Tab-separated table of C-alpha atoms in Angstrom:
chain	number	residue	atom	x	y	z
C	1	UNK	CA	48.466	-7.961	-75.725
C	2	UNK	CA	48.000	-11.805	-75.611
C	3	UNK	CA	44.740	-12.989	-78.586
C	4	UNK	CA	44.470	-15.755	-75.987
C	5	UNK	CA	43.384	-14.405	-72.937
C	6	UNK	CA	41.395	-16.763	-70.342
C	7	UNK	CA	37.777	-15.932	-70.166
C	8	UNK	CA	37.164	-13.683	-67.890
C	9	UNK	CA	33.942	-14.300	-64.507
C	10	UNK	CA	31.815	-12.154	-64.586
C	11	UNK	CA	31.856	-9.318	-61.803
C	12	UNK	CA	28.184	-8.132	-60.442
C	13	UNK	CA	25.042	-9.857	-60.289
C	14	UNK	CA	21.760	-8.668	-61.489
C	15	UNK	CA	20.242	-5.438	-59.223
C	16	UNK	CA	17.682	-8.046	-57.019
C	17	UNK	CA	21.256	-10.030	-55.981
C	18	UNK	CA	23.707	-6.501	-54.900
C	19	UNK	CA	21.299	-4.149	-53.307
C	20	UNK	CA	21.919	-5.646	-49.973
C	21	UNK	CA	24.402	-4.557	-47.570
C	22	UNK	CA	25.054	-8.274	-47.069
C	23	UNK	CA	25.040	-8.743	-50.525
C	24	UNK	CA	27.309	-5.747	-51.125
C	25	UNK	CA	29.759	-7.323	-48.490
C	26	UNK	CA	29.438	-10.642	-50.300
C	27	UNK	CA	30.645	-9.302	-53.160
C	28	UNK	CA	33.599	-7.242	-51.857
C	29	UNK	CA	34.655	-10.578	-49.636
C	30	UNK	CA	34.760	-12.661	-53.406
C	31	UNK	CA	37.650	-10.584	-54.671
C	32	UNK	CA	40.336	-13.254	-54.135
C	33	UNK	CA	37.861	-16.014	-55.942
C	34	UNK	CA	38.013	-13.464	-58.840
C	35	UNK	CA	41.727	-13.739	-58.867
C	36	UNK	CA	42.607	-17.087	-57.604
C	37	UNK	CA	43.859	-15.778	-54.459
C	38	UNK	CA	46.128	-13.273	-56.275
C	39	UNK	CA	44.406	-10.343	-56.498
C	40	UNK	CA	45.425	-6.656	-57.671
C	41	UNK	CA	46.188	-4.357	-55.526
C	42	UNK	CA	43.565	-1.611	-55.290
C	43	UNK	CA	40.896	-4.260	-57.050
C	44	UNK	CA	38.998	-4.614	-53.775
C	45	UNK	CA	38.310	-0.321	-53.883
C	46	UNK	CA	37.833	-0.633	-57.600
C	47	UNK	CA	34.674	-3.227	-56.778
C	48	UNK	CA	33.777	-0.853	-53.724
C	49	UNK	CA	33.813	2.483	-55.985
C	50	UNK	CA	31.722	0.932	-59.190
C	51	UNK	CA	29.343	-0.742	-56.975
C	52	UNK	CA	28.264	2.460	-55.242
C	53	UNK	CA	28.101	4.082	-58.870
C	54	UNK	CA	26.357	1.205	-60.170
C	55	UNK	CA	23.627	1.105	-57.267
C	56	UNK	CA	23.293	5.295	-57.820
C	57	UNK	CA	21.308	3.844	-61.004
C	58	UNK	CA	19.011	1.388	-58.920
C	59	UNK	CA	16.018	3.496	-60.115
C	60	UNK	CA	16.527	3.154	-63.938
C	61	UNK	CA	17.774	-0.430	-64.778
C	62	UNK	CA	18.103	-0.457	-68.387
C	63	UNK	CA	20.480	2.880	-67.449
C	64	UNK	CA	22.108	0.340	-64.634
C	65	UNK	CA	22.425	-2.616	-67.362
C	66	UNK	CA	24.214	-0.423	-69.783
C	67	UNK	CA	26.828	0.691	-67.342
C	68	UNK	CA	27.227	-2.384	-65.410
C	69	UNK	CA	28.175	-3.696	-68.925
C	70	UNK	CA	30.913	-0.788	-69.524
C	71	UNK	CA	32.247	-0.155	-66.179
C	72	UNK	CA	32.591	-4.324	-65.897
C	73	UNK	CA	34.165	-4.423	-69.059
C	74	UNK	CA	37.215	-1.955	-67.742
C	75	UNK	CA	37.641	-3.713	-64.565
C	76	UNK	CA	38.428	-6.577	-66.093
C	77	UNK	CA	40.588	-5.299	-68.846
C	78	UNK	CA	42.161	-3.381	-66.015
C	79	UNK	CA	42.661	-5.879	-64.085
C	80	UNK	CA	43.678	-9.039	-66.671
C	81	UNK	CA	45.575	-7.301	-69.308
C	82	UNK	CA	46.678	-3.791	-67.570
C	83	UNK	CA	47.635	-5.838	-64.646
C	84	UNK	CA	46.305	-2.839	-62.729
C	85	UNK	CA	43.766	-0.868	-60.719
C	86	UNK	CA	40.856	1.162	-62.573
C	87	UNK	CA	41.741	3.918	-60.026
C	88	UNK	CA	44.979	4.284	-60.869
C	89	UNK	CA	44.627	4.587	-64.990
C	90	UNK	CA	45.573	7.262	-66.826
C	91	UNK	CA	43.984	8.693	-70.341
C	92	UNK	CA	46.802	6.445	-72.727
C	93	UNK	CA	45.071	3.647	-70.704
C	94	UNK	CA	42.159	4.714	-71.541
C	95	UNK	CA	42.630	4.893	-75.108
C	96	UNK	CA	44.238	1.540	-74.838
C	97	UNK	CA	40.950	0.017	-73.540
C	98	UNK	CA	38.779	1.360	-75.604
C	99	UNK	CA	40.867	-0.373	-78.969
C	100	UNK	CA	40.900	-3.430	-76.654
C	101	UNK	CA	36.767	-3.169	-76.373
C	102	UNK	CA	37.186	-2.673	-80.518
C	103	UNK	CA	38.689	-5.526	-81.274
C	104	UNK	CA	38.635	-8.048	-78.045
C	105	UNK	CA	40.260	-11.730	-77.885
C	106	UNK	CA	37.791	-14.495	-79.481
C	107	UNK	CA	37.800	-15.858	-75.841
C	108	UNK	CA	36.204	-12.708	-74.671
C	109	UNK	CA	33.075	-12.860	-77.416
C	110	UNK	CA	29.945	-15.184	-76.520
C	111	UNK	CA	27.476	-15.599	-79.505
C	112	UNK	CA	24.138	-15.095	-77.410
C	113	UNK	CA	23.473	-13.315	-74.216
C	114	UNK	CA	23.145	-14.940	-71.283
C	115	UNK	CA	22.768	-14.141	-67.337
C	116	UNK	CA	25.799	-13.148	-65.314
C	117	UNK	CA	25.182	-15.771	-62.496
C	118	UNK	CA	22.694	-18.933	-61.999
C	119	UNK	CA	21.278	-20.220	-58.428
C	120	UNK	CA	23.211	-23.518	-57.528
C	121	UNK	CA	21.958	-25.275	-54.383
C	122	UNK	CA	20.872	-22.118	-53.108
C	123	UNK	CA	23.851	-20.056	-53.840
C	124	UNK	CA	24.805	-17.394	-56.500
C	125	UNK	CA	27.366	-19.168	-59.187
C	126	UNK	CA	29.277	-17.253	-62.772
C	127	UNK	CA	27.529	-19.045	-65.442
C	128	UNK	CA	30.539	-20.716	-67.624
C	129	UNK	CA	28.603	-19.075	-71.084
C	130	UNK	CA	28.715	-15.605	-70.414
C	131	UNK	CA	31.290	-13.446	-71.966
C	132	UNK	CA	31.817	-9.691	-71.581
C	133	UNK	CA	31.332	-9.340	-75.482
C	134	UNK	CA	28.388	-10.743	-77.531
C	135	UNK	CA	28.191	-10.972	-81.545
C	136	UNK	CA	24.629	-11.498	-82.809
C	137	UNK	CA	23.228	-10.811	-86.113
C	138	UNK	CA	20.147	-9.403	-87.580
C	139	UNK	CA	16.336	-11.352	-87.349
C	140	UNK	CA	15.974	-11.396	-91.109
C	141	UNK	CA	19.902	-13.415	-91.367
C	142	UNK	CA	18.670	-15.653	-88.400
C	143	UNK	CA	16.331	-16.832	-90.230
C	144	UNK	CA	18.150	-17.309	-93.149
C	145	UNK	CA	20.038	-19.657	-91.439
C	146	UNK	CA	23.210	-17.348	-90.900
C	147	UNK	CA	24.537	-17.926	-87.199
C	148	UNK	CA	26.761	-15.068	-84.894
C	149	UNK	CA	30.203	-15.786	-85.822
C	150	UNK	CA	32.654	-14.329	-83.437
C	151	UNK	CA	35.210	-13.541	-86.223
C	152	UNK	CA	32.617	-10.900	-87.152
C	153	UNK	CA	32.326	-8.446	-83.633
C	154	UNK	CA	32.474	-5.363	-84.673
C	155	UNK	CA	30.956	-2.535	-82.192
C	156	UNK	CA	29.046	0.161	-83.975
C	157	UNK	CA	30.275	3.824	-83.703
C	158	UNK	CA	27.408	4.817	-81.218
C	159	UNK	CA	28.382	1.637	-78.769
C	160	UNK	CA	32.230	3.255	-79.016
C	161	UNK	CA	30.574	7.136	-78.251
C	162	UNK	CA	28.705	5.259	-75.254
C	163	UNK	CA	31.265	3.458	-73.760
C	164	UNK	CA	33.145	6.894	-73.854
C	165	UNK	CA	30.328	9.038	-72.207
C	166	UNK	CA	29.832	6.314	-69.726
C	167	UNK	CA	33.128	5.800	-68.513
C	168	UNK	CA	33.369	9.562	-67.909
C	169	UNK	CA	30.656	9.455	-65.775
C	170	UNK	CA	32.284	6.727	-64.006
C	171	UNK	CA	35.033	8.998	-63.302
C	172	UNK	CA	33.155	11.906	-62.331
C	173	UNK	CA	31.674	9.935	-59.980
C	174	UNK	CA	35.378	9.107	-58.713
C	175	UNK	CA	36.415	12.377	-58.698
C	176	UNK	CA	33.493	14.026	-56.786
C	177	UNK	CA	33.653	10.868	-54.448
C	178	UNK	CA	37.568	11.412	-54.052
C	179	UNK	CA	38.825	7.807	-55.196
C	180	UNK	CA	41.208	9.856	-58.101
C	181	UNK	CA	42.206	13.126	-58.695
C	182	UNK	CA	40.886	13.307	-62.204
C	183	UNK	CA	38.771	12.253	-64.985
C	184	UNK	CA	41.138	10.402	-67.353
C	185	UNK	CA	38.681	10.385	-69.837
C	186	UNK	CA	37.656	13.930	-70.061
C	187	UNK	CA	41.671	14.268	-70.885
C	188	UNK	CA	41.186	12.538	-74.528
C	189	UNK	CA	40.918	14.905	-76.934
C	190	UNK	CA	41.244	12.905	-80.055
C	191	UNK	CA	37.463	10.863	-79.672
C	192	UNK	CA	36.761	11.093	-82.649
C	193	UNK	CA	39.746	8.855	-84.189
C	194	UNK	CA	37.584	5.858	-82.669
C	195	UNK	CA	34.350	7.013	-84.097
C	196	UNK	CA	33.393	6.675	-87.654
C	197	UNK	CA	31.556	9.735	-88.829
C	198	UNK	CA	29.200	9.809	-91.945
C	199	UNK	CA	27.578	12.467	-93.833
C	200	UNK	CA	24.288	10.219	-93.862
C	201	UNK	CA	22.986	10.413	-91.176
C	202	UNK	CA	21.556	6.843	-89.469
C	203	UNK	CA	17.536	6.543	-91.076
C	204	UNK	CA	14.773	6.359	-88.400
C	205	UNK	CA	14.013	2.640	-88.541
C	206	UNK	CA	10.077	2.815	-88.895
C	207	UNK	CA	7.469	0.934	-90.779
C	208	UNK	CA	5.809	1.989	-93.621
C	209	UNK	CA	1.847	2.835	-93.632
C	210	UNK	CA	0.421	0.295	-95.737
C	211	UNK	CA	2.767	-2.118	-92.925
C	212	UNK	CA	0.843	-0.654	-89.685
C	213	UNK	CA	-2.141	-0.957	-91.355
C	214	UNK	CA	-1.418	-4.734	-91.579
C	215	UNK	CA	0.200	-4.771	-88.585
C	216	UNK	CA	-2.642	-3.405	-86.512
C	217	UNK	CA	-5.554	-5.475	-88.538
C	218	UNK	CA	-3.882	-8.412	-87.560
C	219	UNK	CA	-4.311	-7.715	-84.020
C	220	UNK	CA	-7.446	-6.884	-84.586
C	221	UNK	CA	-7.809	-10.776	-85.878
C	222	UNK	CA	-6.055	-12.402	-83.349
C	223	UNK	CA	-7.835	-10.360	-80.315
C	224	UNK	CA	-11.079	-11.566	-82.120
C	225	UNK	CA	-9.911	-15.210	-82.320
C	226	UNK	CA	-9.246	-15.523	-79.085
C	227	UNK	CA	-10.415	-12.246	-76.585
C	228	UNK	CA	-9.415	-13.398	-73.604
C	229	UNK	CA	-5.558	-13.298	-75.220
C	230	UNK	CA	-5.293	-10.900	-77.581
C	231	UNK	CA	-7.575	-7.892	-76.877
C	232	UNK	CA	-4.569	-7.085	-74.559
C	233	UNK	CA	-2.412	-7.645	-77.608
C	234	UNK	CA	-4.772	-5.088	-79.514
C	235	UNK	CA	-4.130	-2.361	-76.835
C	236	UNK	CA	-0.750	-2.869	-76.270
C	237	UNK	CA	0.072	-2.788	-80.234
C	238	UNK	CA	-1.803	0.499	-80.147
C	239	UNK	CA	-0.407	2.169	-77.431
C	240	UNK	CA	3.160	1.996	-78.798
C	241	UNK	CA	2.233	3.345	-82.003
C	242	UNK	CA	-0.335	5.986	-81.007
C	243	UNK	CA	1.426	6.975	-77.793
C	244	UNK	CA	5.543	6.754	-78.834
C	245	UNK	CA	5.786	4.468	-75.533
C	246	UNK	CA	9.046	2.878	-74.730
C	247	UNK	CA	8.859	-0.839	-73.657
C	248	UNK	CA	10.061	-0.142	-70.601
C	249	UNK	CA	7.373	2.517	-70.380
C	250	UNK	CA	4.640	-0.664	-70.387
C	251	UNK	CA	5.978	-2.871	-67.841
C	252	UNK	CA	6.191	-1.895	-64.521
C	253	UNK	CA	9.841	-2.560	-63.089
C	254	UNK	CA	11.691	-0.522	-59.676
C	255	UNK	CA	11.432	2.534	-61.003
C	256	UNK	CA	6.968	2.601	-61.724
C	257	UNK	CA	3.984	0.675	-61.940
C	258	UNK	CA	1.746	1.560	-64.849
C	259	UNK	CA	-1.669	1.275	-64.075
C	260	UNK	CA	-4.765	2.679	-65.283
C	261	UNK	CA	-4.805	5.291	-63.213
C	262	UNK	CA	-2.080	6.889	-64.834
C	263	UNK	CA	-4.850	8.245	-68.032
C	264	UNK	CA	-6.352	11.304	-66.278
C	265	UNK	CA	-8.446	13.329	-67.118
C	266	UNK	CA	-7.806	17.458	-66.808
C	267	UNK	CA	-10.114	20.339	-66.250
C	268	UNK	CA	-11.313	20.545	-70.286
C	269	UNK	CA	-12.180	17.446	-70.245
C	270	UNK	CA	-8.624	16.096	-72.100
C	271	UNK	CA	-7.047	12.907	-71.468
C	272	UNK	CA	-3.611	12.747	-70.783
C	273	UNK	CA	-1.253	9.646	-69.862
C	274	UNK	CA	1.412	10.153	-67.112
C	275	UNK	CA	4.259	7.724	-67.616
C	276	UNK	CA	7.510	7.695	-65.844
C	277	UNK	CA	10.283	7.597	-68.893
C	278	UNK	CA	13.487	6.985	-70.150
C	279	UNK	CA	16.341	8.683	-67.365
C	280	UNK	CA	13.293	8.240	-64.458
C	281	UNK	CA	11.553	11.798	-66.045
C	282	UNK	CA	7.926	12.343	-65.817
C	283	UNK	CA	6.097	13.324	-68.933
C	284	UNK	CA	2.457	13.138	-70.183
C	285	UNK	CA	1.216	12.248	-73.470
C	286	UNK	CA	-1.869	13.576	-74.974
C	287	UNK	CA	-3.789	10.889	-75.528
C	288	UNK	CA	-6.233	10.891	-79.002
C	289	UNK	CA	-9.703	9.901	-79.347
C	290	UNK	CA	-8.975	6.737	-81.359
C	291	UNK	CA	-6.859	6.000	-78.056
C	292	UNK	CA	-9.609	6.609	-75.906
C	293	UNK	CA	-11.583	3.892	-77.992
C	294	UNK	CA	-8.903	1.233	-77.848
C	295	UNK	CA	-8.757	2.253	-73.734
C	296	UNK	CA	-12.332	1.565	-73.424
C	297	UNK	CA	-12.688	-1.884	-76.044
C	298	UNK	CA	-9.402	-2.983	-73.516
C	299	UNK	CA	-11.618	-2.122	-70.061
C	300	UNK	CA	-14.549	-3.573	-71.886
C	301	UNK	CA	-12.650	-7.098	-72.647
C	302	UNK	CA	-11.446	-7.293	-68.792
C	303	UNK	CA	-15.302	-6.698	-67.379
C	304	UNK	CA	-13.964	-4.087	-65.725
C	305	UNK	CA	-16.596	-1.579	-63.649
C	306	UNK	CA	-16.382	1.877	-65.689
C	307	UNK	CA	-15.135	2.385	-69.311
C	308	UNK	CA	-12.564	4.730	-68.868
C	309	UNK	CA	-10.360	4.995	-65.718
C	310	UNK	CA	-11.060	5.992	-62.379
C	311	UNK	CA	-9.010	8.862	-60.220
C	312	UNK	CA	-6.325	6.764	-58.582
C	313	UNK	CA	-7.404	3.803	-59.963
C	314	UNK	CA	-4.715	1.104	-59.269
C	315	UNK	CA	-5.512	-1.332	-61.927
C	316	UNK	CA	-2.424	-2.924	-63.752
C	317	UNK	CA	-2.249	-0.773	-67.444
C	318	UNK	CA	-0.983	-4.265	-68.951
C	319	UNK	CA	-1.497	-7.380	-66.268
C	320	UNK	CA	-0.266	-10.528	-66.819
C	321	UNK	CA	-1.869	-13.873	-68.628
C	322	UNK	CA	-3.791	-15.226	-65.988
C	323	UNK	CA	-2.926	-12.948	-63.208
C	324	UNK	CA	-4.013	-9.693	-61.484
C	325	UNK	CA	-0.489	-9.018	-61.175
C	326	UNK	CA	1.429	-6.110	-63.589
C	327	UNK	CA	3.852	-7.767	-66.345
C	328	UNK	CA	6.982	-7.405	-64.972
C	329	UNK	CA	9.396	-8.695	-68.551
C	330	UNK	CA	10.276	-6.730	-71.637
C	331	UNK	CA	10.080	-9.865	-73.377
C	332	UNK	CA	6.540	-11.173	-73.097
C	333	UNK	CA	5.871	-7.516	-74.880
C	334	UNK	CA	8.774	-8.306	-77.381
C	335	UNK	CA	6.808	-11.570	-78.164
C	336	UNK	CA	3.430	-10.424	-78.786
C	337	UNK	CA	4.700	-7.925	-81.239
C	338	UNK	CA	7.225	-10.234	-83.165
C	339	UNK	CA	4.219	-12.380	-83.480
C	340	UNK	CA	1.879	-9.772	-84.858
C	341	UNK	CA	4.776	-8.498	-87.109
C	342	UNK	CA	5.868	-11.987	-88.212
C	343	UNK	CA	1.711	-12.736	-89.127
C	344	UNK	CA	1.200	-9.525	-90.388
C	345	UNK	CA	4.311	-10.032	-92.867
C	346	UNK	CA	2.827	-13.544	-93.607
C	347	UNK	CA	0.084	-11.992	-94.754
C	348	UNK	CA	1.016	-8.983	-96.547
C	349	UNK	CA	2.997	-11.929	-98.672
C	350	UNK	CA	0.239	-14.122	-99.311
C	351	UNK	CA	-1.808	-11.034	-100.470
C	352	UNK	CA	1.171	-10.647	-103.190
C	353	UNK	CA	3.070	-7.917	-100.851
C	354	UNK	CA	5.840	-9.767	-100.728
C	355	UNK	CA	8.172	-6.545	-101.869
C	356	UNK	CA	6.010	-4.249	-99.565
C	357	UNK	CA	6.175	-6.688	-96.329
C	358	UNK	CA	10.129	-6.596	-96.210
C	359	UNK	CA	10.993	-4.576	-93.132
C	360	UNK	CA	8.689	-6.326	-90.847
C	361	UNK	CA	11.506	-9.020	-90.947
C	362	UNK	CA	13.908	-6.625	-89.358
C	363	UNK	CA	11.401	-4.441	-87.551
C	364	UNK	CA	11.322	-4.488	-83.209
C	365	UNK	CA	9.236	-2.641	-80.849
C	366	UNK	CA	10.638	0.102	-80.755
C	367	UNK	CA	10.101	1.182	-84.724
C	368	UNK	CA	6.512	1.288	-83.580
C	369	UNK	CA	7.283	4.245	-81.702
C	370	UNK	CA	9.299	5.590	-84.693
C	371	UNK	CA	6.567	5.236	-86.882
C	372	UNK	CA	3.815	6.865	-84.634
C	373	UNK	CA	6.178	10.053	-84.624
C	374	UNK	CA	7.155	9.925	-87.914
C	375	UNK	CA	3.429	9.881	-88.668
C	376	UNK	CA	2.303	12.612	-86.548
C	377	UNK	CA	5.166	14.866	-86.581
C	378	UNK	CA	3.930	15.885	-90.436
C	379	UNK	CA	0.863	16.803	-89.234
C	380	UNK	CA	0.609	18.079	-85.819
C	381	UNK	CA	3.283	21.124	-84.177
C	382	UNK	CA	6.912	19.714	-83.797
C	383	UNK	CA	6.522	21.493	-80.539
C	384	UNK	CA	3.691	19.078	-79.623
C	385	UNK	CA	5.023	15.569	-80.878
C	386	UNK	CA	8.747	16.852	-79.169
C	387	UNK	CA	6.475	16.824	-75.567
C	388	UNK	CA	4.909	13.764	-75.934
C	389	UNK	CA	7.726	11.673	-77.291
C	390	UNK	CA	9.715	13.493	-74.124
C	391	UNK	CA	12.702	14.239	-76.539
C	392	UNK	CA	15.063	16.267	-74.861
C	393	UNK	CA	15.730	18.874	-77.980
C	394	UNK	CA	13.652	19.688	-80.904
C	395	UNK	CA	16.553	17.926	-83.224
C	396	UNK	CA	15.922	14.957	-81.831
C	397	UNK	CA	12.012	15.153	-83.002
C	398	UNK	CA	13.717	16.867	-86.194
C	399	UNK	CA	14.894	13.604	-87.222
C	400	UNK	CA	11.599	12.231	-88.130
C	401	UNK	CA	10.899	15.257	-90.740
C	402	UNK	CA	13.485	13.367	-93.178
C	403	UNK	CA	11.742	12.274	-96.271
C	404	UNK	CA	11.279	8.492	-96.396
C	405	UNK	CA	13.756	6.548	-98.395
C	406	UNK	CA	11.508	5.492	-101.099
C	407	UNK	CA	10.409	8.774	-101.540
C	408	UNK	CA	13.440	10.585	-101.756
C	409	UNK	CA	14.432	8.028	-104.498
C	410	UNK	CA	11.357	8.494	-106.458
C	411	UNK	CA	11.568	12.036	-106.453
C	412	UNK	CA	15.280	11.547	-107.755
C	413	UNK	CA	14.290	8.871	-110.270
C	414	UNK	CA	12.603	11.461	-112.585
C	415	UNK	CA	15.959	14.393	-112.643
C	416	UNK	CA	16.408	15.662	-115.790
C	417	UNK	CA	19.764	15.179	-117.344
C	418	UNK	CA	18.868	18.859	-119.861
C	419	UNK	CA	16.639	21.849	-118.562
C	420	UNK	CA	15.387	22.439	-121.505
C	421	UNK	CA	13.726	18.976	-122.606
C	422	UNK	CA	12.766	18.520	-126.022
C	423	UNK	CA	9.351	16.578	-125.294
């Protein structure tokens, strides 16, 4: 295979710009573009087949982001370096694409993500930056200075075990829709010669205590240096942690709305919050009495007419700045808590913590979760925490029992070298 491959377009838009039928024509009719007016043959059923599987996802787009990215990334191998259609691949192919997505051409990487298309003059253009592969490094290296160098891709093992489970469900979807006659995926029997296996198992990135405790003060100092801000900042800090939300689960998006409606109240008098999860299931999450207090200082802060939510009341759980509107973007979340990590961390350092305040330089939103299960599952029923997290098997909520790092190596520290010890 040619190290010098042209960049590839990109294939499909963003879910807003494909759910039409025009749309969906649209894209079928810009085939030859794709090509240069030499298309492959069986390319125009290949578009036909992934959009339909795509769109099945419409409901769950972080599930239709991560498969547009996969099932995009084999059309185009299949089509630019295979010279052939997706439909008509066989499981060498497979295996051939999936050391291609290991180690792609430098012309394939991009060093920041970027969207798919941009509006020009009222139409839909491929944005000349993207590229089907993105390097990126870590927060901390950032902002040491240390820029993505595409030299240095490298996909983890679990990006290699996803691509794998998601291209068989491409194919099932083929097969049950009758495009091929079988799943060349489900043929491989040697996975595991792309996956690197370890006897470690990956730690559960959390934070520690003494860092929450930081963490959550300083949102309690920003929300009282400026209210009208931050006392939404304050609740949405503590929801994450006390309630294992998802960001996702915050913002409403095609597949929910949170609202305040969604705490409820059952016949004992227990709150419970309904929230509409990762793989569209519904799941409720006991909801604690130091919850309950940050619901009520939140209601309090927007004037609103009763402390704790009404049945069916429609009010936007998290609305935006100056707005009555829900917030619709992961990344306004992402930004208030990088900002109350990166002050919290500040801090911590100029309270001589520097050692102590580390992680916060590596930590996102979604250790917050981490650490409110690592924190409860030692004290409440693993049955209980397994619910509320929505974890599909207890060895998923298993995970969090692990002893810490530092405590593991403290307990170590001390081994004796003789059993019987002369002091």
């Amino acid at each position: 295979m040619s190290r010098s491959l042209p960049r590839p377009r990109p294939i499909f838009d963003s879910l807003s710009h494909i759910r039409g039928r025009r749309a969906r024509q649209s894209l079928l009719d810009s085939v030859d573009a794709w090509f240069a007016g030499k298309p492959i043959r069986g390319a125009r059923d290949d578009l036909a087949s992934a959009l339909g599987f795509l769109l099945s996802y419409d409901g769950t787009p972080a599930t239709f982001n991560a498969y547009r990215r996969d099932v995009e990334r084999l059309l185009q191998w299949s089509w630019s370096v295979h010279k052939s259609s997706a439909h008509r691949l066989e499981r060498e192919h497979i295996v051939e694409f999936i050391s291609f997505v290991q180690d792609p051409p430098e012309s394939w990487i991009g060093l920041k993500n970027v969207a798919r298309f941009k509006s020009k003059a009222g139409e839909r253009v491929p944005n000349p930056e993207w590229r089907p592969f993105v390097v990126a490094v870590s927060k901390s290296q950032f902002k040491r200075g240390i820029r993505p160098d595409v030299k240095n891709y490298r996909p983890s093992a679990a990006s290699v075990q996803a691509t794998f489970a998601i291209l068989s469900s491409f194919y099932d979807y083929l097969t049950q829709e009758d495009w091929v006659d079988a799943n060349p995926v489900a043929l491989i029997r040697q996975k595991s010669k792309f996956l690197r296996r370890s006897q470690n198992r990956a730690p559960v990135r959390r934070i520690s205590e003494l860092q929450w405790d930081y963490v959550l003060e300083t949102a309690e100092i920003m929300a009282a240096d400026d209210p009208s801000e931050h006392e939404r900042t304050l609740f949405v800090m503590t929801a994450l942690y006390a309630m294992y939300l998802r960001i996702s689960e915050l913002v409403a998006d095609g597949r929910s709305t949170p609202t305040m409606g969604d705490f409820q109240r059952d016949r004992d008098g227990s709150w419970w919050f309904h929230v509409i999860g990762k793989g569209n299931k519904d799941r409720t999450v006991a909801v604690s009495d130091k919850m309950l207090d940050a619901l009520r200082r939140y209601r309090n802060s927007l004037e609103l007419t009763s402390e704790l939510p009404t049945p069916g009341e429609t009010t936007p759980l998290v609305s935006k700045t100056h707005s009555k509107g829900s917030v619709r973007s992961t990344r306004w979340i992402r930004s208030i808590v990088q900002q109350c990590f990166d002050l919290a961390h500040d801090r911590m350092v100029s309270e001589g913590l520097g050692e102590d305040a580390a992680e916060l330089k590596e930590a996102t939103v979604h250790w917050l979760r981490h650490t409110g299960i690592s924190q409860d599952v030692v004290e409440r029923p693993r049955e209980h925490v397994r619910d509320d997290a929505g974890h599909a098997s207890m060895a998923t909520t298993d995970r969090y029992i692990e002893s810490d790092q530092r405590e593991r190596h403290l307990s170590g520290r001390g081994k004796r070298m003789k059993i019987f010890d002369e002091n």
